[in-house]
Amino acid sequence: MWTAARLQRWLATSDFGGPIVVLANREPVRHDRAADGSIVVKQSGGGLVTALQPLIEACSGVWVAHGAGTADKAVVDWRDGVDLPPANPVYRLRRVWLDDDEQRGYYFGFSNEALWPWCHRAHVQPVFRSDDFDTYRAVNARFADAVCEEVDSNAPLVLVQDYHFALAPRMLRQRRPFSTVMSFWHIPWPRPRDCEACPWARDLLRGLLGSDILGFQTPSDCHHFVDAVESLLNARVNGARTVITHAGRRTVVRAYPISIEWPSRWARRSPAIRACRETVCRELELDAQTRLAVGVDRLDYTKGITEKFLAIEKLLELHPEFVGRFVFVQIAEPSRNTLAAYRALRARLVETAARINRRFGNGSYRPIVLLERHHEPADVYRFLRAADLCYVGSLHDGMNLVAKEFVAARDDDRGVLVLSQFTGAARELTDALLVNPYAIKDAARVLARALRMTEEEQTMRMRAMRALVSEFNAYKWIGEMLTDAARVRARLPSAALDACFDQLTPSIAG
Ligand code: F6P
């Protein structure tokens, strides 16, 4: 079983010198200036932060990220860093400042209008602007420099996270040739045909091949990546298709399904299930007997939120006995809202919820409650613990950690997870009720089945999922990558290295 303590022991006895450095665009916490002038600390949402924050705390490492909070500059030291958590500091957050043009080109432009839709099959066309790519390259170089400023060794261990930094692994390798670079791509990798649509696909592949270890969420993401390097870069690939040799360097490519801290600190600190339910019902002015479903997503077109609303509408149409007795609460964290695709999605969502509420609402009863604001994790857990079911309806998702957090939240072994078959999580959480989120009528039937599931069946399914997530937790995720990185660092001859990596997934959950 991988735990924080085992991870600490492993690192203490390994020959990785110096602190681990995580490079990720999103900072785990941001400091914002409130209206009264005081500074408030906000926990960032999203899967990446959920998985990595407990790890950086356990390793006492350094996290290099974009300083995006309105008061971030006010709290840093002379090296643009801050020690966290404030009450009991165990790791350092190094902030990198980006001006408006850099944010537009690197984050909104190339990362989120090009790479995000390029990697997700959600029917939004990527926009590839050469100016955006130039800015993306320049910003990747700035972050690579910041990482180097944070390390005191010639051979640091750097964890490069996600699609914001595809070029950084190679840049780090050029700046510190003896570093160990472990990169993880949190979102899906496009199929070979779609991959070619990006004019800079070769640059991205070369950038990522600066890594020693390159992790993806699922074996099919690995297959797509390896096919791309073979066809676009003519790279050499071993028989198991796990070791790529290119420009005289080797990169191990494997699936490491990401997970969450276990036991979850948020579940541990939560009030009892009954209290969670009471406060949620009181806040939303719901009858205590209401059947409650929740969804928790960033407001993103890949998350299938509109389709979830349509499935709720169909549920109420097919099963009128739920009208007045069933409420779906959708927590939607505002996200990337300067982009047209996100603004259009928001307008569509608000309009769809209002139409369904007009159709089935009555007096104060509204079947859909859309909560469009940031919720701190403690609050999210309160909703997850209060609910009869959680609906994750992504149209395409690398993993989806909300699914795993719902499981972590339910220490009463109750509640039903309705999970899109197009998430990475669906490969592991086979005791969820799987749905095709596009098939509205089928999804409505699955929701009805979830609402009618006996307590015995709920317990059986939830126990199985909790056993799985507790073992395949975030410490195991990083522990297996580190174990592989240590093998690569041992500089074994090709045949011996190949023998270490003769399968795509180090250990398969499910
Ligand atoms: O899924 C990829 C990811 O980077 C996750 O870490 C996170 O859920 C989300 O995207 C964060 O998006 P942003 O940083 O743009 O808010």
XYZ file of C-alpha atoms and ligand atoms in Angstrom:
526
model
C 0.000 0.000 0.000
C 1.461 3.389 -0.985
C 1.071 6.066 1.697
C 2.602 9.482 2.407
C 5.014 7.814 4.836
C 6.100 5.170 2.327
C 6.662 7.857 -0.289
C 8.808 9.842 2.162
C 10.858 6.733 3.034
C 11.282 5.875 -0.618
C 12.604 9.344 -1.425
C 14.904 9.404 1.604
C 16.630 6.216 0.485
C 16.706 7.017 -3.232
C 19.606 8.765 -4.924
C 17.440 11.648 -6.146
C 19.225 14.627 -4.583
C 17.493 17.884 -3.595
C 13.800 18.652 -3.455
C 11.338 17.432 -6.081
C 10.219 20.285 -8.314
C 6.697 20.234 -9.767
C 6.111 22.415 -12.802
C 2.372 23.058 -13.299
C 0.510 26.069 -14.660
C -2.116 26.147 -11.897
C -0.970 27.105 -8.413
C -2.402 24.974 -5.580
C -3.569 28.065 -3.708
C -3.960 31.664 -4.765
C -4.026 34.852 -2.713
C -6.768 37.315 -3.635
C -7.493 40.825 -2.426
C -11.006 41.019 -0.932
C -13.256 44.082 -1.252
C -12.280 45.225 2.273
C -8.585 45.109 1.362
C -7.771 41.928 3.293
C -6.045 38.971 1.640
C -7.950 35.717 1.244
C -6.385 32.350 0.445
C -8.285 30.224 -2.074
C -7.730 26.557 -2.778
C -7.570 25.885 -6.554
C -9.856 23.264 -8.046
C -9.183 20.694 -10.748
C -7.755 17.207 -10.930
C -4.118 18.182 -11.150
C -4.104 20.122 -7.882
C -6.216 17.463 -6.122
C -3.658 14.767 -6.918
C -0.411 16.704 -6.568
C -0.933 18.856 -3.507
C -0.741 15.969 -0.997
C 2.350 14.689 -2.800
C 4.263 17.963 -2.768
C 3.410 18.270 0.927
C 4.648 14.744 1.620
C 7.877 15.391 -0.323
C 8.489 18.960 0.934
C 9.181 19.974 -2.645
C 8.870 23.117 -4.720
C 5.847 23.888 -6.939
C 6.501 26.299 -9.819
C 3.303 27.872 -11.192
C 1.733 30.961 -12.710
C 0.941 33.511 -9.998
C -2.638 34.341 -10.958
C -4.132 35.677 -7.714
C -4.774 39.410 -7.344
C -2.716 39.501 -4.136
C -0.121 36.854 -5.095
C 2.608 39.466 -5.510
C 1.887 40.956 -2.110
C 2.799 37.806 -0.175
C 5.928 36.458 -1.950
C 9.513 36.682 -0.689
C 12.339 38.281 -2.670
C 12.622 35.115 -4.811
C 8.929 35.241 -5.743
C 8.110 32.315 -3.479
C 5.850 31.624 -0.529
C 6.015 28.790 2.027
C 2.818 26.760 2.411
C 0.483 25.907 4.030
C 0.681 29.201 5.970
C -0.014 27.612 9.392
C 2.576 24.860 9.053
C 4.816 25.371 6.006
C 6.130 22.179 4.381
C 6.646 23.121 0.735
C 7.513 26.156 -1.376
C 5.357 27.720 -4.099
C 7.433 29.658 -6.633
C 5.329 32.059 -8.652
C 6.020 33.113 -12.230
C 4.350 36.322 -13.429
C 2.777 36.543 -16.863
C 1.647 39.758 -18.535
C -1.660 40.016 -20.416
C -0.139 39.176 -23.820
C 1.591 36.105 -22.394
C -1.626 34.904 -20.758
C -3.566 35.475 -23.959
C -1.086 33.639 -26.207
C 0.124 30.859 -23.892
C -2.836 30.048 -21.627
C -6.043 31.153 -23.344
C -4.703 30.851 -26.889
C -2.387 27.919 -27.484
C -3.178 25.864 -24.351
C -6.949 26.286 -24.300
C -8.066 27.214 -27.806
C -5.614 24.896 -29.578
C -4.364 22.015 -27.404
C -7.466 21.500 -25.237
C -9.926 20.928 -28.124
C -7.176 19.137 -30.134
C -6.925 16.505 -27.386
C -10.611 16.199 -26.417
C -13.245 14.788 -28.743
C -15.969 17.270 -27.801
C -16.707 18.756 -31.232
C -15.039 22.111 -30.675
C -12.567 22.950 -33.402
C -9.005 23.814 -32.314
C -7.664 27.225 -33.349
C -3.968 27.096 -34.225
C -2.444 30.608 -34.336
C 1.290 30.889 -34.953
C 1.544 33.942 -32.658
C 0.007 31.899 -29.849
C 2.494 29.102 -30.435
C 5.418 31.557 -30.365
C 4.188 32.890 -27.025
C 3.654 29.331 -25.732
C 7.276 28.519 -26.619
C 8.581 31.684 -24.952
C 6.536 31.079 -21.795
C 7.660 27.425 -21.603
C 11.248 28.749 -21.687
C 10.530 31.228 -18.875
C 9.101 28.457 -16.689
C 12.058 26.164 -17.494
C 14.367 28.970 -16.315
C 12.346 29.374 -13.118
C 12.653 25.630 -12.413
C 16.425 25.845 -12.844
C 16.585 28.773 -10.420
C 14.860 26.606 -7.821
C 17.254 23.634 -7.973
C 20.626 23.431 -6.357
C 21.713 20.128 -7.881
C 23.060 19.361 -11.326
C 20.718 16.377 -11.578
C 17.340 17.512 -10.213
C 14.105 15.566 -10.307
C 11.427 17.576 -12.110
C 7.755 16.607 -12.542
C 6.355 18.442 -15.582
C 2.568 18.564 -15.588
C 0.128 18.714 -18.433
C -0.475 20.290 -21.808
C 0.663 23.772 -20.797
C 4.269 22.555 -20.842
C 4.810 20.215 -23.792
C 8.027 22.008 -24.768
C 9.477 22.350 -21.270
C 10.926 18.796 -20.868
C 13.344 19.313 -23.772
C 14.206 22.819 -22.572
C 14.991 21.458 -19.107
C 17.151 18.753 -20.616
C 19.112 21.409 -22.539
C 19.604 23.500 -19.389
C 20.333 20.573 -17.000
C 21.409 17.530 -19.070
C 21.601 15.236 -16.034
C 18.161 16.000 -14.663
C 15.459 13.339 -14.338
C 12.316 14.626 -16.018
C 9.011 12.865 -15.333
C 6.171 14.325 -17.372
C 2.502 13.586 -17.024
C -0.157 14.456 -19.595
C -3.415 14.778 -17.663
C -5.763 14.942 -20.635
C -6.316 12.492 -23.511
C -3.785 12.323 -26.356
C -5.356 12.777 -29.830
C -5.749 9.906 -32.265
C -2.991 9.845 -34.934
C -5.194 11.403 -37.655
C -6.228 14.292 -35.380
C -2.664 14.662 -34.154
C -1.480 15.688 -37.606
C -3.873 18.657 -37.624
C -1.600 20.590 -35.282
C 0.993 22.448 -37.395
C 3.511 22.114 -34.536
C 2.820 18.464 -33.652
C 6.479 17.555 -34.281
C 7.712 20.329 -31.965
C 5.364 19.113 -29.226
C 6.517 15.510 -29.629
C 10.201 16.496 -29.579
C 9.545 18.650 -26.527
C 7.892 15.814 -24.614
C 10.645 13.374 -25.597
C 12.992 15.431 -23.439
C 11.353 13.469 -20.591
C 12.760 10.255 -19.092
C 9.283 9.113 -18.123
C 6.182 10.259 -19.955
C 2.921 9.218 -18.337
C -0.598 9.148 -19.729
C -3.910 8.282 -18.109
C -4.780 5.223 -20.197
C -3.081 2.652 -22.441
C -4.921 4.014 -25.487
C -3.442 7.508 -24.906
C -0.004 5.821 -24.847
C -0.744 3.960 -28.087
C -1.800 7.173 -29.801
C 1.336 8.986 -28.637
C 3.698 6.185 -29.650
C 2.016 5.897 -33.069
C 2.505 9.656 -33.517
C 6.230 9.666 -32.689
C 6.755 6.704 -34.960
C 5.012 8.259 -37.931
C 5.888 11.948 -37.470
C 9.412 11.682 -36.048
C 10.451 8.306 -37.354
C 11.530 7.402 -33.821
C 12.569 3.855 -32.823
C 10.079 1.991 -30.619
C 10.708 -1.271 -28.698
C 8.562 -4.391 -29.134
C 6.319 -3.669 -26.129
C 5.916 -0.085 -27.447
C 6.947 1.376 -24.098
C 10.463 2.708 -24.815
C 11.056 5.339 -27.511
C 14.529 6.129 -28.771
C 14.883 9.478 -30.498
C 17.878 11.742 -31.109
C 20.044 9.402 -29.025
C 17.779 9.525 -25.933
C 15.289 7.082 -24.459
C 11.885 7.924 -23.069
C 9.650 5.444 -21.273
C 5.959 5.906 -22.150
C 3.420 4.253 -19.859
C -0.084 4.580 -18.429
C -0.208 5.718 -14.793
C -3.879 6.348 -13.936
C -3.992 9.393 -11.668
C -5.795 9.228 -8.348
C -6.512 11.040 -5.097
C -5.122 11.165 -1.593
C -6.351 8.287 0.578
C -7.741 8.674 3.144
C -8.968 12.013 1.859
C -8.308 14.899 4.296
C -11.590 16.479 3.152
C -13.621 13.377 3.952
C -11.871 13.053 7.315
C -12.635 16.658 8.250
C -16.239 16.592 7.003
C -19.259 16.651 9.305
C -21.314 13.440 9.553
C -23.309 12.439 6.475
C -26.604 13.304 8.162
C -25.332 16.806 9.044
C -24.111 17.358 5.481
C -27.512 16.419 4.156
C -29.311 18.659 6.600
C -27.231 21.742 5.808
C -27.461 21.227 2.041
C -31.254 20.789 2.207
C -31.584 23.832 4.442
C -29.416 26.000 2.168
C -31.300 25.015 -0.966
C -34.668 25.038 0.814
C -35.336 21.403 -0.036
C -37.617 18.987 1.710
C -35.614 16.476 3.781
C -37.083 13.614 1.698
C -35.849 15.063 -1.632
C -33.865 12.650 -3.779
C -30.668 14.571 -4.417
C -28.235 14.188 -7.325
C -25.048 16.271 -7.711
C -22.606 17.126 -10.449
C -19.289 18.900 -9.812
C -17.410 20.256 -12.815
C -15.472 23.143 -14.167
C -17.772 24.985 -16.547
C -16.244 23.306 -19.613
C -17.748 21.954 -22.830
C -15.945 18.615 -22.372
C -17.903 17.910 -19.177
C -21.250 17.236 -20.866
C -23.227 19.466 -18.481
C -25.885 20.369 -21.067
C -26.354 16.679 -21.834
C -26.774 15.988 -18.111
C -29.555 18.588 -17.938
C -31.250 16.981 -20.938
C -31.038 13.587 -19.245
C -32.686 15.059 -16.129
C -35.456 16.461 -18.333
C -35.979 13.039 -19.914
C -35.988 11.390 -16.473
C -38.806 13.657 -15.307
C -40.696 13.108 -18.552
C -40.412 9.291 -18.397
C -40.873 9.039 -14.637
C -43.295 11.766 -13.505
C -43.267 10.255 -10.011
C -39.906 12.047 -9.503
C -41.317 15.494 -10.334
C -41.330 17.543 -7.132
C -39.264 14.857 -5.357
C -35.965 14.971 -7.220
C -33.367 17.776 -7.536
C -30.136 17.881 -9.489
C -27.541 20.316 -8.098
C -24.809 21.201 -10.566
C -21.765 22.912 -9.079
C -20.089 24.678 -12.002
C -16.758 26.351 -11.330
C -16.325 29.330 -13.695
C -13.445 28.615 -16.048
C -11.582 30.243 -18.982
C -14.512 32.616 -19.364
C -12.821 35.069 -21.691
C -13.027 32.434 -24.458
C -16.005 32.447 -26.838
C -16.629 28.676 -26.596
C -16.939 28.927 -22.798
C -19.214 31.958 -22.897
C -21.462 30.219 -25.431
C -21.582 27.102 -23.243
C -22.552 29.147 -20.204
C -25.375 30.872 -22.066
C -26.636 27.490 -23.317
C -26.511 25.980 -19.837
C -28.353 28.815 -18.147
C -30.993 28.773 -20.869
C -31.446 24.970 -20.737
C -31.746 24.905 -16.941
C -34.289 27.737 -17.018
C -36.375 25.982 -19.695
C -36.423 22.676 -17.783
C -37.224 24.464 -14.526
C -40.131 26.261 -16.232
C -41.373 22.964 -17.609
C -41.251 20.915 -14.408
C -40.974 23.541 -11.656
C -43.841 24.426 -9.396
C -43.950 27.064 -6.651
C -40.501 27.029 -5.075
C -39.662 23.634 -6.659
C -36.896 23.722 -9.331
C -35.521 20.374 -10.515
C -32.183 21.893 -11.600
C -30.068 24.087 -9.334
C -27.050 25.588 -11.084
C -24.444 26.895 -8.635
C -22.050 28.896 -10.745
C -19.217 29.807 -8.399
C -16.030 28.525 -6.860
C -16.583 26.054 -4.010
C -13.803 25.209 -1.582
C -13.128 21.439 -1.288
C -14.795 21.222 2.137
C -17.978 22.519 0.569
C -17.745 20.177 -2.422
C -17.384 17.232 -0.049
C -20.454 18.384 1.864
C -22.508 18.126 -1.323
C -20.943 14.783 -2.287
C -21.798 13.381 1.140
C -25.336 14.761 1.076
C -26.270 13.263 -2.301
C -28.081 10.071 -3.269
C -26.148 10.000 -6.502
C -23.307 11.756 -8.291
C -23.481 12.172 -12.049
C -20.200 12.539 -13.984
C -21.190 12.998 -17.634
C -17.995 14.023 -19.483
C -18.026 13.720 -23.269
C -14.287 12.983 -23.097
C -12.077 13.142 -20.018
C -8.526 12.001 -19.288
C -9.480 10.584 -15.869
C -12.056 12.682 -13.904
C -11.127 12.772 -10.261
C -14.567 13.961 -9.115
C -15.662 10.346 -9.632
C -12.925 9.152 -7.251
C -13.649 11.958 -4.784
C -17.295 10.922 -4.599
C -16.091 7.440 -3.637
C -13.696 8.916 -1.044
C -16.475 11.092 0.371
C -18.830 8.148 1.007
C -17.495 6.550 4.172
C -21.112 5.455 4.817
C -20.760 3.053 1.819
C -23.855 4.604 0.234
C -24.654 6.648 -2.834
C -24.562 5.712 -6.516
C -21.973 6.892 -9.030
C -23.332 7.410 -12.549
C -20.255 7.688 -14.727
C -19.640 8.497 -18.379
C -18.019 5.656 -20.281
C -15.788 8.294 -21.950
C -13.753 9.060 -18.818
C -10.479 7.398 -17.872
C -12.105 6.633 -14.507
C -14.627 4.313 -16.188
C -11.800 1.798 -16.836
C -11.229 1.446 -13.091
C -14.579 2.187 -11.434
C -16.475 -0.644 -13.004
C -18.916 -0.732 -10.085
C -20.308 2.626 -11.126
C -23.345 2.681 -13.423
C -21.721 3.485 -16.763
C -23.537 5.685 -19.289
C -23.103 7.092 -22.748
C -23.791 10.784 -21.978
C -24.863 11.475 -25.571
C -27.666 8.862 -25.338
C -30.091 11.045 -23.400
C -32.882 8.504 -23.005
C -30.510 5.732 -21.921
C -28.883 8.103 -19.428
C -32.333 8.957 -18.017
C -33.035 5.227 -17.564
C -29.725 4.784 -15.754
C -30.565 7.722 -13.462
C -33.923 6.112 -12.633
C -32.159 2.822 -11.905
C -29.692 4.651 -9.647
C -32.524 6.326 -7.738
C -34.206 2.958 -7.205
C -31.111 0.992 -6.265
C -31.442 -0.919 -2.987
C -29.209 0.022 -0.075
C -27.593 -3.448 -0.225
C -26.570 -2.989 -3.838
C -25.310 0.541 -3.159
C -23.163 -0.771 -0.327
C -21.775 -3.625 -2.372
C -20.788 -1.336 -5.248
C -19.459 1.478 -3.063
C -17.338 -0.895 -0.971
C -15.762 -2.355 -4.079
C -14.959 1.128 -5.428
C -13.582 2.309 -2.089
C -11.313 -0.730 -1.855
C -9.990 0.019 -5.313
C -9.400 3.774 -4.880
C -7.825 3.259 -1.458
C -5.183 0.994 -2.992
C -4.770 2.804 -6.317
C -4.297 6.181 -4.640
C -2.234 9.252 -5.566
C 0.799 7.987 -3.634
C 0.818 4.843 -5.740
C 0.428 6.938 -8.890
C 3.568 8.940 -8.140
C 5.352 6.004 -6.451
C 5.174 3.891 -9.586
C 6.419 6.738 -11.747
C 9.325 7.327 -9.356
C 10.179 3.628 -9.311
C 10.306 3.675 -13.114
C 12.362 6.883 -13.084
C 14.900 5.219 -10.783
C 15.218 2.338 -13.270
C 15.830 4.775 -16.103
C 18.351 6.678 -14.008
C 20.282 3.439 -13.450
C 21.275 3.722 -17.154
C 20.689 0.063 -17.939
C 21.607 -1.346 -21.348
C 18.704 -1.334 -23.864
C 17.708 -4.991 -23.436
C 17.606 -4.724 -19.634
C 15.623 -1.496 -19.789
C 13.160 -3.040 -22.261
C 12.686 -5.985 -19.913
C 11.660 -3.569 -17.134
C 8.995 -2.035 -19.317
C 7.445 -4.972 -21.094
C 3.875 -3.824 -20.402
C 2.051 -0.528 -20.737
C 0.564 -0.115 -17.259
C 2.744 -0.840 -14.206
C -0.167 -2.233 -12.199
C -3.704 -2.271 -13.402
C -6.593 -1.272 -11.199
C -9.912 -3.009 -11.640
O -7.675 18.248 -16.812
C -6.542 18.970 -17.050
C -6.421 20.135 -16.121
O -5.151 20.726 -16.182
C -6.724 19.691 -14.716
O -5.667 19.759 -13.932
C -7.755 20.628 -14.241
O -8.912 19.937 -13.991
C -8.009 21.586 -15.327
O -7.351 21.132 -16.446
C -7.617 22.936 -14.870
O -7.911 23.901 -15.757
P -7.451 25.374 -15.529
O -6.107 25.325 -14.912
O -7.445 25.957 -16.913
O -8.458 25.995 -14.646
